[in-house]
Amino acid sequence: MSQEFDYIVIGAGSAGCVLANRLSEDPDARVLLIEAGPRDRHPFLHMPAGLAKLVDKKGVNWSYDTAPEPQLNGRSLWWPRGKVLGGSSSINAMCYIRGVPGDYDDWAAAGADGWNWNGVLPFFRRSERNSRGDDALHGSLGPLYVSDLRYTNPLSSVFIEAGVQAGYVRNQDFNGPEQQGFGFYQVTQKNGARCSSAVAYLDPARERRNLHIVTGALVGRITFERGRATGVVYSAGGRAYHQRAAREVLLSGGAINSPQLLMLSGVGPAAELRRHGIEVVHDAPQVGQNLQDHLDVCTLQHSTQRITYDRVSDVRIAFDYYLRGHSGPGSSNIAEAGGFVRSALAPDARADVQFHFVPAMLDDHGRRRLAGDGYTAHACFLRPRSRGAISLASASAGDKPRIQANYLSDPEGFDLKMMVECAKLSRELFAQKAFDPYRGAPIFPKRNDLSDAELVEFVRAKAETVYHPVGTCRMGNDEAAVVDPQLRVRGVEGLRVIDASVMPSLIGGNTNAPTMMIAERASDLIRGRL
């Protein structure tokens, strides 16, 4: 490609699509967006319930596995991440959650100047087109459609009622003045179809002459001259390319790929880079460190009534969806209802446990099908204290990095106590009267009367990720931070990281909406508007 670009965006995921749109709004800015995966053409990427079929869909998923986790019986956990236009926003459950103001005030207190709640709220609102309209907390004119579900399973309402019976409030808006309580999730959908970052941000910008999109292209490294990022080397269609950037290189690979590419390019812990024969551009020991994720434990119960999604006809769902105006179960995000709870162990006023209810039996991310009918409560601890790391397996971008999540490794053992609490709270919800007409035999755990010690073993044997890795290119105003509050990589010039990897700490909820917010705010930083 002979053309020179002003900006090169690496990764067309939740953040990269936002950047490509916003930066190409300036007709004089030439933008190249590079994505390792394909275009988002598969119908399962757009029918919301198709997410259940994407589990086994090769080609749109990086399909990572962690290293053996010492506190989880040495198990390697499967980490799906989107490898397609839209990234993980094209394969996730579409739950639109921001967290709470205190999460972002914590970022600012930790050195992320300007990223407090008052600093980020305008960018949440700018991105959002909420079907309920505009108010002080929500936007109605943005590109990202946020909607109420068109269809919900009856058991999802039962779960919400069980939460009320357990003493919690009913909540119509988890992104409203109060997060705590039980209710239906709002979802990133437009007219009953998934509204990924590619749909929201790329589709309206595809015809711009100053935006060029390349798919099926794997970036091998970022190039530097005298400490400044000057471009990228990537491969596509069996050929290698070196593309230059006149202004900046913007890395939006996500919490796994971004630190990997930094290290492959010579920015990272010097000793590890030298071990792999990589020339050190800048010694940055914290690249790949500070990895955080929400660990999740599922409680499964058989249903005595055949109203779950376990044995529905895929053909009928697709027929109803595509031929009847995006209606019926095909428009469901599967995880329709949920809740936020402040447990007895919570250190402050914020909810510390999140639930996702699934009116089906979900084991091993849906990869293991169980016989019969049932329902599932996901429960995760929202502010884990354990920290992991991403490191290189080799000097090749084609080799997956090593992921050591270090779940449940905090010295105080608090994360494990909280996961036991998650299992107990799920058990209490399923014991409420609302479930009496549907409650069959327990599946996981196999008994409802497990002791705390037995619940510890259950957690170690069955806990899995709920897909929210962050933090591996931490933002801060200290010299050890990988990026500064303007998301510029310390120690070099012309390079920023813009994705979930820059989060100093996990927010209290799903991470997709916050990642798009980060890119919205970053686009203003890049253009000198902040």
PDB file of C-alpha atoms in Angstrom, residues 289-407:
ATOM      1  CA  GLN A 289       1.163  -6.647  34.532  1.00  0.00           C
ATOM      2  CA  ASN A 290      -1.912  -5.654  36.595  1.00  0.00           C
ATOM      3  CA  LEU A 291      -4.163  -8.156  34.768  1.00  0.00           C
ATOM      4  CA  GLN A 292      -7.618  -8.297  36.354  1.00  0.00           C
ATOM      5  CA  ASP A 293     -10.741 -10.244  35.447  1.00  0.00           C
ATOM      6  CA  HIS A 294     -14.136 -11.055  36.900  1.00  0.00           C
ATOM      7  CA  LEU A 295     -14.192 -14.678  38.017  1.00  0.00           C
ATOM      8  CA  ASP A 296     -17.666 -16.174  37.827  1.00  0.00           C
ATOM      9  CA  VAL A 297     -19.381 -19.148  39.444  1.00  0.00           C
ATOM     10  CA  CYS A 298     -22.515 -20.727  37.934  1.00  0.00           C
ATOM     11  CA  THR A 299     -25.315 -22.326  39.926  1.00  0.00           C
ATOM     12  CA  LEU A 300     -27.488 -24.658  37.816  1.00  0.00           C
ATOM     13  CA  GLN A 301     -30.903 -26.089  38.617  1.00  0.00           C
ATOM     14  CA  HIS A 302     -33.184 -28.395  36.650  1.00  0.00           C
ATOM     15  CA  SER A 303     -36.545 -26.973  35.568  1.00  0.00           C
ATOM     16  CA  THR A 304     -39.704 -29.026  35.966  1.00  0.00           C
ATOM     17  CA  GLN A 305     -41.336 -27.097  33.132  1.00  0.00           C
ATOM     18  CA  ARG A 306     -40.122 -27.125  29.545  1.00  0.00           C
ATOM     19  CA  ILE A 307     -39.964 -23.366  29.057  1.00  0.00           C
ATOM     20  CA  THR A 308     -36.200 -22.882  28.959  1.00  0.00           C
ATOM     21  CA  TYR A 309     -33.977 -22.326  25.931  1.00  0.00           C
ATOM     22  CA  ASP A 310     -32.349 -25.748  26.283  1.00  0.00           C
ATOM     23  CA  ARG A 311     -34.400 -27.604  23.674  1.00  0.00           C
ATOM     24  CA  VAL A 312     -35.710 -24.868  21.422  1.00  0.00           C
ATOM     25  CA  SER A 313     -35.677 -25.341  17.666  1.00  0.00           C
ATOM     26  CA  ASP A 314     -32.842 -23.372  16.075  1.00  0.00           C
ATOM     27  CA  VAL A 315     -34.666 -23.421  12.738  1.00  0.00           C
ATOM     28  CA  ARG A 316     -37.851 -22.001  14.237  1.00  0.00           C
ATOM     29  CA  ILE A 317     -35.945 -19.289  16.121  1.00  0.00           C
ATOM     30  CA  ALA A 318     -34.148 -18.221  12.943  1.00  0.00           C
ATOM     31  CA  PHE A 319     -37.425 -18.316  10.962  1.00  0.00           C
ATOM     32  CA  ASP A 320     -39.234 -16.127  13.489  1.00  0.00           C
ATOM     33  CA  TYR A 321     -36.325 -13.737  13.722  1.00  0.00           C
ATOM     34  CA  TYR A 322     -35.520 -13.159  10.078  1.00  0.00           C
ATOM     35  CA  LEU A 323     -38.990 -13.469   8.575  1.00  0.00           C
ATOM     36  CA  ARG A 324     -41.008 -11.781  11.312  1.00  0.00           C
ATOM     37  CA  GLY A 325     -39.136  -8.558  11.819  1.00  0.00           C
ATOM     38  CA  HIS A 326     -36.348  -9.490  14.249  1.00  0.00           C
ATOM     39  CA  SER A 327     -38.796 -10.783  16.840  1.00  0.00           C
ATOM     40  CA  GLY A 328     -39.105 -13.729  19.179  1.00  0.00           C
ATOM     41  CA  PRO A 329     -36.365 -15.619  21.045  1.00  0.00           C
ATOM     42  CA  GLY A 330     -33.861 -14.815  18.289  1.00  0.00           C
ATOM     43  CA  SER A 331     -33.745 -11.246  19.620  1.00  0.00           C
ATOM     44  CA  SER A 332     -32.841 -12.422  23.127  1.00  0.00           C
ATOM     45  CA  ASN A 333     -29.347 -11.871  24.495  1.00  0.00           C
ATOM     46  CA  ILE A 334     -29.873 -15.066  26.566  1.00  0.00           C
ATOM     47  CA  ALA A 335     -28.593 -13.332  29.741  1.00  0.00           C
ATOM     48  CA  GLU A 336     -31.756 -11.274  29.911  1.00  0.00           C
ATOM     49  CA  ALA A 337     -32.053 -10.482  33.619  1.00  0.00           C
ATOM     50  CA  GLY A 338     -29.575  -9.797  36.366  1.00  0.00           C
ATOM     51  CA  GLY A 339     -28.856  -7.990  39.538  1.00  0.00           C
ATOM     52  CA  PHE A 340     -26.316  -6.056  41.582  1.00  0.00           C
ATOM     53  CA  VAL A 341     -26.032  -6.832  45.276  1.00  0.00           C
ATOM     54  CA  ARG A 342     -24.020  -5.443  48.175  1.00  0.00           C
ATOM     55  CA  SER A 343     -22.910  -8.511  50.118  1.00  0.00           C
ATOM     56  CA  ALA A 344     -22.240  -8.763  53.857  1.00  0.00           C
ATOM     57  CA  LEU A 345     -18.512  -8.564  53.059  1.00  0.00           C
ATOM     58  CA  ALA A 346     -18.672  -5.369  51.000  1.00  0.00           C
ATOM     59  CA  PRO A 347     -16.043  -2.826  52.112  1.00  0.00           C
ATOM     60  CA  ASP A 348     -18.024   0.215  50.921  1.00  0.00           C
ATOM     61  CA  ALA A 349     -21.496   1.241  49.770  1.00  0.00           C
ATOM     62  CA  ARG A 350     -21.119  -0.134  46.233  1.00  0.00           C
ATOM     63  CA  ALA A 351     -22.559  -3.436  45.013  1.00  0.00           C
ATOM     64  CA  ASP A 352     -19.832  -6.066  44.993  1.00  0.00           C
ATOM     65  CA  VAL A 353     -21.679  -8.982  43.349  1.00  0.00           C
ATOM     66  CA  GLN A 354     -23.263  -9.093  39.896  1.00  0.00           C
ATOM     67  CA  PHE A 355     -25.708 -11.706  38.582  1.00  0.00           C
ATOM     68  CA  HIS A 356     -26.511 -12.733  35.027  1.00  0.00           C
ATOM     69  CA  PHE A 357     -29.493 -15.088  34.810  1.00  0.00           C
ATOM     70  CA  VAL A 358     -29.737 -17.523  31.895  1.00  0.00           C
ATOM     71  CA  PRO A 359     -32.996 -19.473  31.314  1.00  0.00           C
ATOM     72  CA  ALA A 360     -30.991 -22.490  30.152  1.00  0.00           C
ATOM     73  CA  MET A 361     -28.315 -24.800  31.532  1.00  0.00           C
ATOM     74  CA  LEU A 362     -24.943 -23.203  30.846  1.00  0.00           C
ATOM     75  CA  ASP A 363     -21.898 -25.308  31.621  1.00  0.00           C
ATOM     76  CA  ASP A 364     -18.359 -24.623  30.385  1.00  0.00           C
ATOM     77  CA  HIS A 365     -19.442 -21.486  28.490  1.00  0.00           C
ATOM     78  CA  GLY A 366     -22.181 -23.477  26.741  1.00  0.00           C
ATOM     79  CA  ARG A 367     -19.642 -25.847  25.187  1.00  0.00           C
ATOM     80  CA  ARG A 368     -20.958 -28.806  27.220  1.00  0.00           C
ATOM     81  CA  ARG A 369     -24.611 -29.564  26.588  1.00  0.00           C
ATOM     82  CA  LEU A 370     -26.620 -31.054  29.435  1.00  0.00           C
ATOM     83  CA  ALA A 371     -29.737 -33.197  29.082  1.00  0.00           C
ATOM     84  CA  GLY A 372     -33.157 -31.835  29.952  1.00  0.00           C
ATOM     85  CA  ASP A 373     -34.226 -28.345  30.974  1.00  0.00           C
ATOM     86  CA  GLY A 374     -32.792 -25.967  33.537  1.00  0.00           C
ATOM     87  CA  TYR A 375     -31.636 -22.499  34.436  1.00  0.00           C
ATOM     88  CA  THR A 376     -28.393 -20.843  35.492  1.00  0.00           C
ATOM     89  CA  ALA A 377     -27.311 -18.015  37.769  1.00  0.00           C
ATOM     90  CA  HIS A 378     -23.927 -16.479  37.001  1.00  0.00           C
ATOM     91  CA  ALA A 379     -22.435 -14.637  39.978  1.00  0.00           C
ATOM     92  CA  CYS A 380     -19.165 -12.715  40.033  1.00  0.00           C
ATOM     93  CA  PHE A 381     -17.218 -10.645  42.551  1.00  0.00           C
ATOM     94  CA  LEU A 382     -16.900  -7.191  41.028  1.00  0.00           C
ATOM     95  CA  ARG A 383     -13.664  -5.886  42.568  1.00  0.00           C
ATOM     96  CA  PRO A 384     -11.166  -8.734  42.826  1.00  0.00           C
ATOM     97  CA  ARG A 385      -7.856  -8.131  44.571  1.00  0.00           C
ATOM     98  CA  SER A 386      -5.873 -10.786  42.685  1.00  0.00           C
ATOM     99  CA  ARG A 387      -3.570  -9.687  39.877  1.00  0.00           C
ATOM    100  CA  GLY A 388      -2.208 -11.647  36.934  1.00  0.00           C
ATOM    101  CA  ALA A 389       0.016 -10.984  33.934  1.00  0.00           C
ATOM    102  CA  ILE A 390       0.366 -11.357  30.172  1.00  0.00           C
ATOM    103  CA  SER A 391       3.792 -12.441  28.935  1.00  0.00           C
ATOM    104  CA  LEU A 392       5.303 -13.589  25.660  1.00  0.00           C
ATOM    105  CA  ALA A 393       5.432 -17.222  24.613  1.00  0.00           C
ATOM    106  CA  SER A 394       7.727 -16.361  21.696  1.00  0.00           C
ATOM    107  CA  ALA A 395       8.859 -13.462  19.522  1.00  0.00           C
ATOM    108  CA  SER A 396       6.160 -14.250  16.923  1.00  0.00           C
ATOM    109  CA  ALA A 397       2.840 -12.432  16.708  1.00  0.00           C
ATOM    110  CA  GLY A 398       1.328 -15.652  15.404  1.00  0.00           C
ATOM    111  CA  ASP A 399       1.904 -17.398  18.735  1.00  0.00           C
ATOM    112  CA  LYS A 400      -0.583 -16.753  21.519  1.00  0.00           C
ATOM    113  CA  PRO A 401       0.832 -15.003  24.592  1.00  0.00           C
ATOM    114  CA  ARG A 402       0.927 -16.626  28.004  1.00  0.00           C
ATOM    115  CA  ILE A 403      -2.022 -15.650  30.204  1.00  0.00           C
ATOM    116  CA  GLN A 404      -1.574 -16.134  33.945  1.00  0.00           C
ATOM    117  CA  ALA A 405      -4.727 -14.757  35.514  1.00  0.00           C
ATOM    118  CA  ASN A 406      -3.716 -15.727  39.076  1.00  0.00           C
ATOM    119  CA  TYR A 407      -7.335 -15.996  40.170  1.00  0.00           C
TER     120      TYR A 407
END
